[in-house]
mmCIF file of C-alpha atoms in Angstrom:
data_model
loop_
_atom_site.group_PDB
_atom_site.id
_atom_site.type_symbol
_atom_site.label_atom_id
_atom_site.label_comp_id
_atom_site.label_asym_id
_atom_site.label_seq_id
_atom_site.Cartn_x
_atom_site.Cartn_y
_atom_site.Cartn_z
ATOM 1 C CA MET A 1 0.012 0.044 -0.040
ATOM 2 C CA ALA A 2 2.726 2.393 1.039
ATOM 3 C CA GLU A 3 4.673 1.482 -2.130
ATOM 4 C CA ALA A 4 1.563 2.272 -4.289
ATOM 5 C CA VAL A 5 1.197 5.572 -2.546
ATOM 6 C CA ARG A 6 5.016 6.377 -3.271
ATOM 7 C CA ARG A 7 4.494 5.458 -6.844
ATOM 8 C CA ARG A 8 1.511 7.655 -7.224
ATOM 9 C CA GLY A 9 3.401 10.465 -5.480
ATOM 10 C CA GLY A 10 6.380 9.960 -7.798
ATOM 11 C CA SER A 11 4.073 9.987 -10.810
ATOM 12 C CA ARG A 12 2.424 13.266 -9.701
ATOM 13 C CA SER A 13 5.932 14.751 -9.193
ATOM 14 C CA ASP A 14 6.973 13.681 -12.660
ATOM 15 C CA GLU A 15 3.820 15.198 -14.095
ATOM 16 C CA ARG A 16 4.478 18.461 -12.326
ATOM 17 C CA ARG A 17 7.986 18.699 -13.502
ATOM 18 C CA SER A 18 6.890 17.928 -17.063
ATOM 19 C CA GLY A 19 4.192 20.622 -16.803
ATOM 20 C CA GLU A 20 6.824 23.155 -15.595
ATOM 21 C CA ARG A 21 9.030 22.266 -18.547
ATOM 22 C CA ARG A 22 6.204 22.710 -20.887
ATOM 23 C CA SER A 23 5.285 26.095 -19.355
ATOM 24 C CA ALA A 24 8.952 27.244 -19.640
ATOM 25 C CA ASP A 25 9.067 25.958 -23.149
ATOM 26 C CA GLN A 26 5.954 27.976 -24.060
ATOM 27 C CA LEU A 27 7.475 31.134 -22.581
ATOM 28 C CA PHE A 28 10.749 30.852 -24.566
ATOM 29 C CA ASP A 29 10.607 32.917 -27.680
ATOM 30 C CA ARG A 30 11.921 30.929 -30.612
ATOM 31 C CA GLU A 31 10.686 32.994 -33.427
ATOM 32 C CA LEU A 32 11.843 36.439 -32.270
ATOM 33 C CA ASP A 33 9.398 38.219 -34.640
ATOM 34 C CA HIS A 34 9.982 41.524 -32.788
ATOM 35 C CA LEU A 35 13.611 41.582 -34.271
ATOM 36 C CA PRO A 36 14.494 42.645 -37.800
ATOM 37 C CA PRO A 37 15.677 39.668 -39.880
ATOM 38 C CA GLU A 38 19.461 40.322 -39.573
ATOM 39 C CA ALA A 39 19.320 40.675 -35.899
ATOM 40 C CA ARG A 40 17.012 37.675 -35.578
ATOM 41 C CA TRP A 41 19.514 35.559 -37.562
ATOM 42 C CA ARG A 42 22.363 36.790 -35.458
ATOM 43 C CA GLU A 43 20.503 35.875 -32.227
ATOM 44 C CA TRP A 44 19.780 32.339 -33.581
ATOM 45 C CA MET A 45 23.452 31.936 -34.495
ATOM 46 C CA HIS A 46 24.462 32.981 -30.920
ATOM 47 C CA ARG A 47 21.998 30.599 -29.357
ATOM 48 C CA VAL A 48 23.163 27.668 -31.520
ATOM 49 C CA GLU A 49 26.833 28.441 -30.916
ATOM 50 C CA ALA A 50 26.388 28.752 -27.083
ATOM 51 C CA THR A 51 24.419 25.590 -26.865
ATOM 52 C CA ILE A 52 26.962 23.549 -28.765
ATOM 53 C CA PHE A 53 29.834 25.151 -26.786
ATOM 54 C CA ALA A 54 28.259 24.309 -23.452
ATOM 55 C CA ALA A 55 27.391 20.640 -24.280
ATOM 56 C CA SER A 56 29.758 17.860 -23.509
ATOM 57 C CA GLU A 57 28.332 15.597 -26.266
ATOM 58 C CA PRO A 58 27.529 16.471 -29.877
ATOM 59 C CA VAL A 59 24.283 18.432 -30.241
ATOM 60 C CA ASP A 60 21.866 16.992 -32.792
ATOM 61 C CA ARG A 61 19.504 18.761 -35.082
ATOM 62 C CA GLU A 62 16.358 18.131 -32.999
ATOM 63 C CA THR A 63 17.920 19.741 -30.041
ATOM 64 C CA LEU A 64 18.989 22.925 -31.927
ATOM 65 C CA ALA A 65 15.443 23.125 -33.493
ATOM 66 C CA ARG A 66 14.138 23.902 -29.997
ATOM 67 C CA ILE A 67 15.838 27.193 -29.798
ATOM 68 C CA VAL A 68 15.408 28.719 -33.306
ATOM 69 C CA GLY A 69 12.397 29.643 -35.329
ATOM 70 C CA LYS A 70 10.520 27.094 -37.368
ATOM 71 C CA SER A 71 11.594 28.797 -40.558
ATOM 72 C CA CYS A 72 15.229 28.687 -39.651
ATOM 73 C CA SER A 73 17.615 26.503 -41.676
ATOM 74 C CA ILE A 74 19.927 24.812 -39.188
ATOM 75 C CA ASP A 75 22.328 23.924 -41.982
ATOM 76 C CA LEU A 76 22.661 27.495 -43.170
ATOM 77 C CA LEU A 77 23.032 28.717 -39.692
ATOM 78 C CA ILE A 78 25.869 26.309 -38.955
ATOM 79 C CA ASP A 79 27.510 27.366 -42.241
ATOM 80 C CA ASP A 80 27.448 31.006 -41.236
ATOM 81 C CA ILE A 81 28.861 30.157 -37.752
ATOM 82 C CA ARG A 82 31.653 28.257 -39.386
ATOM 83 C CA GLU A 83 32.309 31.012 -41.733
ATOM 84 C CA GLU A 84 32.910 33.337 -38.809
ATOM 85 C CA LEU A 85 35.213 30.753 -37.126
ATOM 86 C CA ARG A 86 37.422 30.540 -40.257
ATOM 87 C CA GLY A 87 40.946 31.346 -39.123
ATOM 88 C CA ARG A 88 40.139 30.555 -35.415
ATOM 89 C CA PRO A 89 42.056 27.523 -33.842
ATOM 90 C CA TYR A 90 38.764 25.687 -33.453
ATOM 91 C CA ASP A 91 35.777 24.884 -35.664
ATOM 92 C CA LEU A 92 32.183 23.614 -35.539
ATOM 93 C CA VAL A 93 32.401 19.960 -36.689
ATOM 94 C CA ALA A 94 29.599 17.538 -37.673
ATOM 95 C CA VAL A 95 30.475 14.304 -35.676
ATOM 96 C CA ALA A 96 28.465 11.403 -34.293
ATOM 97 C CA GLY A 97 25.204 12.710 -35.582
ATOM 98 C CA GLY A 98 25.536 16.188 -34.178
ATOM 99 C CA TRP A 99 27.789 19.214 -34.058
ATOM 100 C CA LYS A 100 30.644 19.889 -31.696
ATOM 101 C CA HIS A 101 33.292 22.565 -31.125
ATOM 102 C CA LEU A 102 36.656 20.922 -31.692
ATOM 103 C CA THR A 103 40.221 22.248 -32.024
ATOM 104 C CA ARG A 104 41.855 22.121 -35.296
ATOM 105 C CA PRO A 105 44.534 19.385 -35.956
ATOM 106 C CA ALA A 106 47.294 21.910 -36.595
ATOM 107 C CA TYR A 107 47.241 22.771 -32.858
ATOM 108 C CA ALA A 108 47.580 19.217 -31.540
ATOM 109 C CA ASP A 109 51.264 19.561 -30.823
ATOM 110 C CA ALA A 110 50.750 22.856 -28.967
ATOM 111 C CA ILE A 111 47.971 21.412 -26.904
ATOM 112 C CA ARG A 112 49.976 18.357 -26.013
ATOM 113 C CA ALA A 113 52.995 20.528 -25.042
ATOM 114 C CA ALA A 114 50.703 22.694 -22.858
ATOM 115 C CA VAL A 115 48.423 20.099 -21.136
ATOM 116 C CA GLY A 116 49.600 16.688 -22.253
ATOM 117 C CA GLY A 117 47.597 14.220 -24.312
ATOM 118 C CA ASN A 118 43.913 13.620 -24.276
ATOM 119 C CA GLU A 119 43.159 11.444 -21.289
ATOM 120 C CA ARG A 120 40.099 10.086 -23.043
ATOM 121 C CA ALA A 121 42.107 8.883 -26.040
ATOM 122 C CA VAL A 122 41.906 5.118 -26.355
ATOM 123 C CA ASP A 123 45.262 3.229 -26.357
ATOM 124 C CA LEU A 124 44.843 0.366 -28.935
ATOM 125 C CA THR A 125 47.240 -2.190 -30.106
ATOM 126 C CA GLN A 126 47.739 -2.872 -33.779
ATOM 127 C CA SER A 127 45.711 -5.962 -33.525
ATOM 128 C CA GLU A 128 42.797 -4.125 -31.830
ATOM 129 C CA VAL A 129 42.775 -1.481 -34.530
ATOM 130 C CA LEU A 130 42.624 -4.121 -37.264
ATOM 131 C CA VAL A 131 39.684 -5.933 -35.474
ATOM 132 C CA LEU A 132 37.908 -2.595 -34.905
ATOM 133 C CA MET A 133 38.386 -1.752 -38.541
ATOM 134 C CA CYS A 134 36.738 -5.076 -39.559
ATOM 135 C CA VAL A 135 33.912 -4.543 -37.263
ATOM 136 C CA ALA A 136 33.399 -0.997 -38.646
ATOM 137 C CA TYR A 137 33.302 -2.199 -42.272
ATOM 138 C CA PHE A 138 31.513 -5.634 -41.931
ATOM 139 C CA GLN A 139 29.194 -5.070 -39.034
ATOM 140 C CA PRO A 140 27.280 -6.826 -37.587
ATOM 141 C CA ILE A 141 29.930 -9.548 -37.315
ATOM 142 C CA THR A 142 30.495 -12.258 -34.827
ATOM 143 C CA ARG A 143 33.811 -13.169 -33.042
ATOM 144 C CA ALA A 144 33.847 -16.406 -34.924
ATOM 145 C CA GLU A 145 33.632 -14.515 -38.240
ATOM 146 C CA LEU A 146 36.392 -12.193 -37.027
ATOM 147 C CA SER A 147 38.465 -15.172 -36.170
ATOM 148 C CA SER A 148 37.918 -16.730 -39.462
ATOM 149 C CA PHE A 149 38.665 -13.496 -41.321
ATOM 150 C CA PHE A 150 42.084 -13.238 -39.537
ATOM 151 C CA GLY A 151 42.779 -16.957 -39.643
ATOM 152 C CA LYS A 152 43.273 -17.123 -35.851
ATOM 153 C CA GLU A 153 41.162 -16.869 -32.786
ATOM 154 C CA ILE A 154 40.198 -13.415 -31.763
ATOM 155 C CA SER A 155 40.277 -13.459 -27.964
ATOM 156 C CA ARG A 156 37.466 -12.556 -25.677
ATOM 157 C CA ASP A 157 40.022 -10.318 -23.911
ATOM 158 C CA LEU A 158 40.613 -8.277 -27.109
ATOM 159 C CA ILE A 159 36.798 -7.915 -27.705
ATOM 160 C CA GLY A 160 36.447 -7.108 -24.020
ATOM 161 C CA HIS A 161 38.951 -4.218 -24.308
ATOM 162 C CA LEU A 162 37.087 -2.774 -27.259
ATOM 163 C CA ARG A 163 33.852 -2.984 -25.459
ATOM 164 C CA GLY A 164 35.337 -1.505 -22.330
ATOM 165 C CA ALA A 165 36.647 1.409 -24.421
ATOM 166 C CA LYS A 166 32.958 1.730 -25.659
ATOM 167 C CA LEU A 167 34.160 1.526 -29.208
ATOM 168 C CA ILE A 168 31.915 -1.571 -29.987
ATOM 169 C CA ALA A 169 28.776 -3.076 -28.480
ATOM 170 C CA SER A 170 26.608 -6.053 -28.884
ATOM 171 C CA GLY A 171 24.484 -6.180 -32.026
ATOM 172 C CA PRO A 172 21.749 -8.487 -32.979
ATOM 173 C CA ARG A 173 22.171 -12.213 -32.664
ATOM 174 C CA SER A 174 23.423 -14.080 -35.687
ATOM 175 C CA PRO A 175 20.977 -16.459 -37.475
ATOM 176 C CA THR A 176 23.889 -19.007 -37.459
ATOM 177 C CA PRO A 177 23.753 -22.104 -35.098
ATOM 178 C CA GLY A 178 23.962 -21.017 -31.532
ATOM 179 C CA ALA A 179 22.662 -17.547 -32.368
ATOM 180 C CA PRO A 180 25.929 -15.818 -31.188
ATOM 181 C CA TYR A 181 25.957 -12.105 -30.496
ATOM 182 C CA THR A 182 27.298 -9.944 -33.187
ATOM 183 C CA TYR A 183 29.344 -6.735 -32.648
ATOM 184 C CA VAL A 184 28.790 -3.255 -33.977
ATOM 185 C CA THR A 185 30.499 0.071 -33.559
ATOM 186 C CA THR A 186 29.137 2.748 -31.325
ATOM 187 C CA LYS A 187 28.669 6.478 -31.112
ATOM 188 C CA GLU A 188 31.913 6.651 -29.060
ATOM 189 C CA PHE A 189 33.651 5.074 -32.121
ATOM 190 C CA LEU A 190 32.393 7.904 -34.227
ATOM 191 C CA LEU A 191 33.621 10.480 -31.759
ATOM 192 C CA GLU A 192 36.969 8.830 -31.292
ATOM 193 C CA PHE A 193 37.721 8.843 -35.058
ATOM 194 C CA GLY A 194 35.997 12.134 -35.867
ATOM 195 C CA LEU A 195 33.249 10.659 -38.003
ATOM 196 C CA ASP A 196 29.763 11.984 -38.472
ATOM 197 C CA THR A 197 28.327 8.642 -39.662
ATOM 198 C CA LEU A 198 29.730 5.369 -40.784
ATOM 199 C CA ARG A 199 29.336 6.558 -44.367
ATOM 200 C CA ASP A 200 32.312 8.804 -43.732
ATOM 201 C CA LEU A 201 34.507 5.697 -43.530
ATOM 202 C CA PRO A 202 36.920 5.346 -46.537
ATOM 203 C CA ASP A 203 35.009 3.435 -49.122
ATOM 204 C CA PHE A 204 36.255 -0.192 -48.913
ATOM 205 C CA GLU A 205 35.434 -1.234 -52.355
ATOM 206 C CA ALA A 206 36.952 1.914 -53.773
ATOM 207 C CA LEU A 207 40.164 1.276 -51.822
ATOM 208 C CA GLU A 208 40.278 -2.195 -53.255
ATOM 209 C CA ASP A 209 39.579 -0.989 -56.781
ATOM 210 C CA ALA A 210 42.335 1.560 -56.481
ATOM 211 C CA GLY A 211 44.750 -1.198 -55.244
ATOM 212 C CA LEU A 212 45.182 0.743 -51.906
ATOM 213 C CA LEU A 213 43.691 -2.108 -49.787
ATOM 214 C CA SER A 214 42.864 -5.708 -49.985
ATOM 215 C CA LYS A 215 42.207 -8.595 -47.568
ATOM 216 C CA GLU A 216 45.778 -9.586 -47.892
ATOM 217 C CA LYS A 217 46.990 -5.994 -47.009
ATOM 218 C CA LEU A 218 44.549 -5.874 -44.221
ATOM 219 C CA LEU A 219 45.775 -9.178 -42.694
ATOM 220 C CA ALA A 220 49.316 -7.766 -43.063
ATOM 221 C CA GLY A 221 48.310 -4.763 -40.971
ATOM 222 C CA ASP A 222 47.935 -2.215 -43.782
ATOM 223 C CA ILE A 223 45.324 0.122 -42.174
ATOM 224 C CA PRO A 224 43.600 2.913 -44.129
ATOM 225 C CA ALA A 225 44.848 6.291 -43.318
ATOM 226 C CA GLY A 226 42.528 8.029 -40.867
ATOM 227 C CA LEU A 227 41.087 5.020 -39.112
ATOM 228 C CA ALA A 228 44.526 3.916 -37.585
ATOM 229 C CA SER A 229 45.397 7.376 -36.417
ATOM 230 C CA GLY A 230 42.029 8.932 -35.662
ATOM 231 C CA GLU A 231 43.342 12.062 -37.382
ATOM 232 C CA GLY A 232 40.922 14.857 -37.571
ATOM 233 C CA TYR A 233 39.453 17.589 -35.449
ATOM 234 C CA GLY A 234 39.700 17.542 -31.759
ATOM 235 C CA LYS A 235 41.678 14.321 -30.920
ATOM 236 C CA ASP A 236 43.715 16.268 -28.370
ATOM 237 C CA ASP A 237 41.318 18.815 -27.005
ATOM 238 C CA VAL A 238 37.661 19.718 -27.113
ATOM 239 C CA VAL A 239 36.739 23.370 -26.784
ATOM 240 C CA GLY A 240 33.162 22.618 -25.675
ATOM 241 C CA ASP A 241 34.422 20.751 -22.651
ATOM 242 C CA GLN A 242 35.900 23.899 -21.289
ATOM 243 C CA ALA A 243 32.518 25.455 -20.750
ATOM 244 C CA PRO A 244 31.551 25.773 -17.104
#
C-alpha cells in the first residue's frame, strides 16, 4: 500500500516537472518576430553556438531546432557560424550525428605541449585497431567470423577491451547455429575517429579497386589512413568541454 502511494506520489511529481518544462518551453521565444531579420538571424546563431559550446556531447539537429524559429535552416546557420570561425584555432564540426566545437588538428602539438595528451584517447594495439576496422566495415559481425577472417582466434579479452573502451557493443544475434551475438560500432567510435556517420569511413570497395587495400594487405596490418590514427578535429582537445 505504502509502495503504491509512493509510486503515485512519484508519478504526480514527474507530471508536475513535465508541466513546468512545458510552461517554460511555451514562454521561450523561438521566433523572435519583434527583431529585424538580420538581428533575428544573429541571435539564432548565438543561441546555437552557445548551446553547442556548453554541451559535453555532440548536439543534434532536433535539439537545436528547439531554440530557433520554425523557418530557420539549421544547416545555413551552421554554415554562417563556421564561416565566422574561419581562421580560428577551433571549428564547429559534424560528428557522431551532431555538432561539436573541436580544436583544429594543426594545434595538436601545442595542446600536447601545454596540457599533455587527451586522457580520453583510447590506447589500442595494432591487432585491436585491425579488429575494430573489420567490425566497422563488416558489422554486424561475430567473434567467430572475425577469427575466420584473420585465420586465428580473436580472444574474448581483445573484444572485451574494445567493449570496455565503448568502441563496440553487442549487436543483433546472428542467425547462425547457436545464435551468437554480433558486434557493431558505437557513437563513441564515431567520436573517437571524428566521423559524423559510418558513411564517412573510407570506401572499402573503392580502396580495393584503387589497389590501396585488399584482404591480404589488411591481414598484413595495412590500415587505411585516418582510421588507424584517428586524425581529424579535436583528438587532443575539445573546446566545448571547457565550458562551465
